[in-house]
Structures are given as structure tokens and as C-alpha cells.
Amino acid sequence: MLVVEDVHKSFGAIKALDGVSLSVEQGTIAGLIGPNGSGKTTLFNIISGFYEKDAGNIRLNGKSIDGLDPFRIARMGLVRTFQVAKAPAKLTILENLLLAAKNQMGEKVLDNFLKPREIFRKEKENLNKALDIAEIIKLKRFKNEYAGNLSGGQKKLLSLGRVLMANPDIFLLDEPTAGVNPVLTLELVDVIVDIRKNLNKTFLIIEHDMNVIWHLCDLVNVLVAGSNLTKGRPEEIQKDERVLEAYLSGSKST
């Protein structure tokens, strides 16, 4: 579904990515790990269109997404979350979910006069979908709560829900459990597993909690100093002495 080939990125004299390659198969959960500064988030920013790469190729479902704006990449089926979960604080959970609905006819002024019944039908569909997603992300009982009142873990769940509302083919999750308490971490993991199993969605996940990686991922990619170190099944990565050494020594890249 997603293919990254020989991607390079420098910031001045600092080489953040030096020929990184990886692939993610449809319906799988892939992990992306590495010491701080190894280039993981930079790679996410390039894949999702927020940074321009210096060289390399990226394909989504066989089509190049090189140089496309983030919103165009999202429309093609790739949507991502960020390390810090943000949401309009004065909107409720339900309203936040509705913001992410695709192709909202009511946003076009003329359609409000020419197609009022169709707009009403579509808005009802979106509302029902938002309620279903609120149930999936375990926040339905808080659907009328302002986002500004949510805990950090609940905001991460809401971020995941907004992505799901956009109905992408592949989710890029940047440290979904960072700063989340153990109880909500388990809920986040359960939600990801349910989405993959019941909706046949695909995930690429950056995560520092190795227990989450071992539990979720079919394949794990390891970056060190902006380059591929290794990849393999979680049980293989756990036994790889190069990975342990990389985490103990850290990375000099930023």
C-alpha cells in the first residue's frame, strides 16, 4: 500500500534522512522505531506532505505522491496524527469528529439553496457516522464534552477518531501513546486493533513504548541516524543486538 524508496532529507549541514526505504502491506500494522533523533517524525512529515524531500520516491496504492500537498495526500487515502494531540477546545467531541467528514456539501453556499434536502440527508449520515466512531474510540459517553476538558489520552483517542472520520486507507500515527496513562494506553491499543480487524485498515506507527510495538505490529522498521538499521517481526527485533546497542548509545542525528 505504501512504498518509500531511498528518501533523503537534510536541514543545512544536518542529514536527517540518508536513503531510507520501507514498505507497508495492506491490512497490516507496521512499526517505525529508533532512538530520539533518528529521523522518524521527519519521515512522517515527508510522507504526509508537510516536508519536501531532497531525493527519493514515495507511492501510495501504486501512485506517486511526491510533491503533493498534505490535503491532496489525505484525499488519496493517507492521513496522519501528530505527537501533540490538538483539537478546537470550544467544540465538543462530536463537533470535532464532524469537522473531519469528507465532501461536506453544506460548505458550498449555493448548494444550501439548490440542494437543501440532499445536504440534510448527508449531514444526518455524517452525524450517525460520528456517533458510531465515538463508540469505536470509547468516547461516546463524553460526546457533548468540550475537547478542552479532555485528558491527554482522551485527546489522542479523539485524534484517532478524526482520522477515522476521514476514512483513509492508511493511518500514520506519531507516538499515539506518548504521555498517556496506562489505562488509556490499553484502550488506544484496543481501538487500533479493532479498527484494523473490523475495518481492514492499515497502520504505520511511530512509538517509543516497546510493549505497544510488540503487541501491535506485524513488522517493525528500525531507523538509526537517519538510515535503515534493520526490519523484521517483533520477536526478531527484540533479539537483535544491533537494536539494543542503538538504543543504549543513542543517535547523533537530529
CSV table of N, CA and C in Angstrom, one decimal, residues 39-97:
chain,number,residue,atom,x,y,z
A,39,GLY,N,15.1,10.3,12.9
A,39,GLY,CA,14.5,10.7,11.7
A,39,GLY,C,13.1,10.2,11.5
A,40,LYS,N,12.5,9.6,12.5
A,40,LYS,CA,11.2,9.0,12.3
A,40,LYS,C,10.1,10.0,12.0
A,41,THR,N,10.0,11.1,12.8
A,41,THR,CA,9.0,12.1,12.5
A,41,THR,C,9.3,12.9,11.2
A,42,THR,N,10.5,13.1,10.9
A,42,THR,CA,10.9,13.7,9.7
A,42,THR,C,10.4,12.9,8.5
A,43,LEU,N,10.5,11.6,8.6
A,43,LEU,CA,10.0,10.7,7.5
A,43,LEU,C,8.5,10.8,7.4
A,44,PHE,N,7.8,10.8,8.6
A,44,PHE,CA,6.3,11.0,8.6
A,44,PHE,C,6.0,12.3,7.9
A,45,ASN,N,6.7,13.4,8.2
A,45,ASN,CA,6.4,14.7,7.7
A,45,ASN,C,6.6,14.7,6.1
A,46,ILE,N,7.5,14.0,5.7
A,46,ILE,CA,7.8,13.9,4.2
A,46,ILE,C,6.7,13.0,3.6
A,47,ILE,N,6.4,11.9,4.1
A,47,ILE,CA,5.3,11.0,3.5
A,47,ILE,C,4.0,11.7,3.4
A,48,SER,N,3.7,12.5,4.5
A,48,SER,CA,2.3,13.1,4.5
A,48,SER,C,2.3,14.5,3.9
A,49,GLY,N,3.4,15.0,3.3
A,49,GLY,CA,3.5,16.2,2.5
A,49,GLY,C,3.8,17.5,3.3
A,50,PHE,N,4.2,17.4,4.5
A,50,PHE,CA,4.5,18.6,5.3
A,50,PHE,C,5.9,19.1,5.1
A,51,TYR,N,6.8,18.1,4.7
A,51,TYR,CA,8.2,18.5,4.3
A,51,TYR,C,8.4,18.0,2.9
A,52,GLU,N,9.3,18.8,2.2
A,52,GLU,CA,9.7,18.3,0.9
A,52,GLU,C,11.0,17.5,1.1
A,53,LYS,N,11.1,16.4,0.4
A,53,LYS,CA,12.3,15.5,0.4
A,53,LYS,C,13.3,16.1,-0.5
A,54,ASP,N,14.5,15.7,-0.3
A,54,ASP,CA,15.6,16.1,-1.3
A,54,ASP,C,15.7,15.1,-2.4
A,55,ALA,N,15.4,13.9,-2.1
A,55,ALA,CA,15.5,12.8,-3.2
A,55,ALA,C,14.7,11.6,-2.7
A,56,GLY,N,14.4,10.7,-3.7
A,56,GLY,CA,13.7,9.5,-3.3
A,56,GLY,C,12.3,9.5,-4.0
A,57,ASN,N,11.6,8.4,-3.7
A,57,ASN,CA,10.2,8.2,-4.3
A,57,ASN,C,9.3,7.7,-3.2
A,58,ILE,N,8.0,8.1,-3.3
A,58,ILE,CA,7.0,7.6,-2.4
A,58,ILE,C,5.7,7.3,-3.2
A,59,ARG,N,5.2,6.1,-3.0
A,59,ARG,CA,4.0,5.7,-3.7
A,59,ARG,C,2.9,5.2,-2.7
A,60,LEU,N,1.7,5.6,-3.0
A,60,LEU,CA,0.6,5.2,-2.2
A,60,LEU,C,-0.4,4.5,-3.1
A,61,ASN,N,-0.7,3.2,-2.9
A,61,ASN,CA,-1.5,2.4,-3.7
A,61,ASN,C,-1.0,2.4,-5.2
A,62,GLY,N,0.3,2.4,-5.4
A,62,GLY,CA,0.9,2.4,-6.7
A,62,GLY,C,1.0,3.7,-7.4
A,63,LYS,N,0.5,4.8,-6.8
A,63,LYS,CA,0.5,6.1,-7.4
A,63,LYS,C,1.5,7.0,-6.6
A,64,SER,N,2.3,7.8,-7.4
A,64,SER,CA,3.3,8.7,-6.7
A,64,SER,C,2.5,9.8,-6.0
A,65,ILE,N,3.0,10.1,-4.8
A,65,ILE,CA,2.5,11.2,-4.0
A,65,ILE,C,3.6,12.3,-3.8
A,66,ASP,N,4.7,12.1,-4.6
A,66,ASP,CA,5.8,13.1,-4.4
A,66,ASP,C,5.4,14.5,-4.7
A,67,GLY,N,5.7,15.4,-3.8
A,67,GLY,CA,5.4,16.8,-4.0
A,67,GLY,C,4.0,17.3,-3.8
A,68,LEU,N,3.1,16.4,-3.4
A,68,LEU,CA,1.7,16.7,-3.3
A,68,LEU,C,1.5,17.4,-1.9
A,69,ASP,N,0.5,18.3,-1.9
A,69,ASP,CA,0.1,19.0,-0.6
A,69,ASP,C,-0.5,18.0,0.3
A,70,PRO,N,-0.4,18.2,1.7
A,70,PRO,CA,-1.0,17.3,2.6
A,70,PRO,C,-2.5,17.0,2.4
A,71,PHE,N,-3.3,18.0,2.0
A,71,PHE,CA,-4.7,17.7,1.8
A,71,PHE,C,-5.0,16.8,0.7
A,72,ARG,N,-4.1,16.9,-0.4
A,72,ARG,CA,-4.3,16.0,-1.5
A,72,ARG,C,-3.9,14.6,-1.2
A,73,ILE,N,-2.8,14.5,-0.4
A,73,ILE,CA,-2.4,13.1,0.0
A,73,ILE,C,-3.5,12.5,0.9
A,74,ALA,N,-4.1,13.3,1.8
A,74,ALA,CA,-5.2,12.9,2.6
A,74,ALA,C,-6.4,12.4,1.8
A,75,ARG,N,-6.7,13.1,0.7
A,75,ARG,CA,-7.8,12.7,-0.1
A,75,ARG,C,-7.5,11.4,-0.9
A,76,MET,N,-6.2,11.1,-1.1
A,76,MET,CA,-5.8,9.9,-1.7
A,76,MET,C,-5.9,8.7,-0.8
A,77,GLY,N,-6.0,9.0,0.5
A,77,GLY,CA,-6.2,7.9,1.5
A,77,GLY,C,-5.2,7.7,2.5
A,78,LEU,N,-4.3,8.7,2.7
A,78,LEU,CA,-3.3,8.6,3.8
A,78,LEU,C,-3.5,9.8,4.7
A,79,VAL,N,-3.7,9.5,6.0
A,79,VAL,CA,-4.0,10.6,7.0
A,79,VAL,C,-3.1,10.3,8.2
A,80,ARG,N,-2.6,11.3,8.9
A,80,ARG,CA,-1.7,11.1,10.0
A,80,ARG,C,-2.2,11.9,11.2
A,81,THR,N,-1.7,11.4,12.4
A,81,THR,CA,-1.8,12.2,13.6
A,81,THR,C,-0.4,12.8,14.0
A,82,PHE,N,-0.4,13.6,15.0
A,82,PHE,CA,0.8,14.3,15.5
A,82,PHE,C,1.1,13.9,16.9
A,83,GLN,N,2.4,14.1,17.3
A,83,GLN,CA,2.8,13.8,18.6
A,83,GLN,C,2.0,14.5,19.7
A,84,VAL,N,1.7,15.8,19.5
A,84,VAL,CA,0.9,16.5,20.4
A,84,VAL,C,-0.5,16.6,19.8
A,85,ALA,N,-1.5,16.0,20.5
A,85,ALA,CA,-2.9,16.0,20.1
A,85,ALA,C,-3.5,17.3,20.3
A,86,LYS,N,-4.0,17.9,19.3
A,86,LYS,CA,-4.7,19.2,19.4
A,86,LYS,C,-6.1,19.1,18.8
A,87,ALA,N,-7.0,19.9,19.4
A,87,ALA,CA,-8.4,19.9,18.9
A,87,ALA,C,-9.0,21.3,19.3
A,88,PRO,N,-9.9,21.8,18.5
A,88,PRO,CA,-10.6,23.1,18.9
A,88,PRO,C,-11.2,22.9,20.3
A,89,ALA,N,-10.7,23.6,21.3
A,89,ALA,CA,-11.1,23.4,22.7
A,89,ALA,C,-12.6,23.7,23.0
A,90,LYS,N,-13.2,24.6,22.2
A,90,LYS,CA,-14.5,25.0,22.5
A,90,LYS,C,-15.6,24.3,21.6
A,91,LEU,N,-15.1,23.2,21.0
A,91,LEU,CA,-16.0,22.3,20.2
A,91,LEU,C,-16.1,21.0,21.0
A,92,THR,N,-17.3,20.4,21.0
A,92,THR,CA,-17.4,19.1,21.7
A,92,THR,C,-16.7,18.0,20.9
A,93,ILE,N,-16.7,16.8,21.5
A,93,ILE,CA,-16.1,15.7,20.8
A,93,ILE,C,-16.9,15.4,19.5
A,94,LEU,N,-18.2,15.4,19.6
A,94,LEU,CA,-19.0,15.2,18.4
A,94,LEU,C,-18.7,16.2,17.3
A,95,GLU,N,-18.6,17.5,17.7
A,95,GLU,CA,-18.4,18.5,16.7
A,95,GLU,C,-17.0,18.4,16.1
A,96,ASN,N,-16.0,18.0,16.9
A,96,ASN,CA,-14.7,17.7,16.4
A,96,ASN,C,-14.7,16.6,15.4
A,97,LEU,N,-15.4,15.6,15.6
A,97,LEU,CA,-15.5,14.5,14.7
A,97,LEU,C,-16.1,14.9,13.4
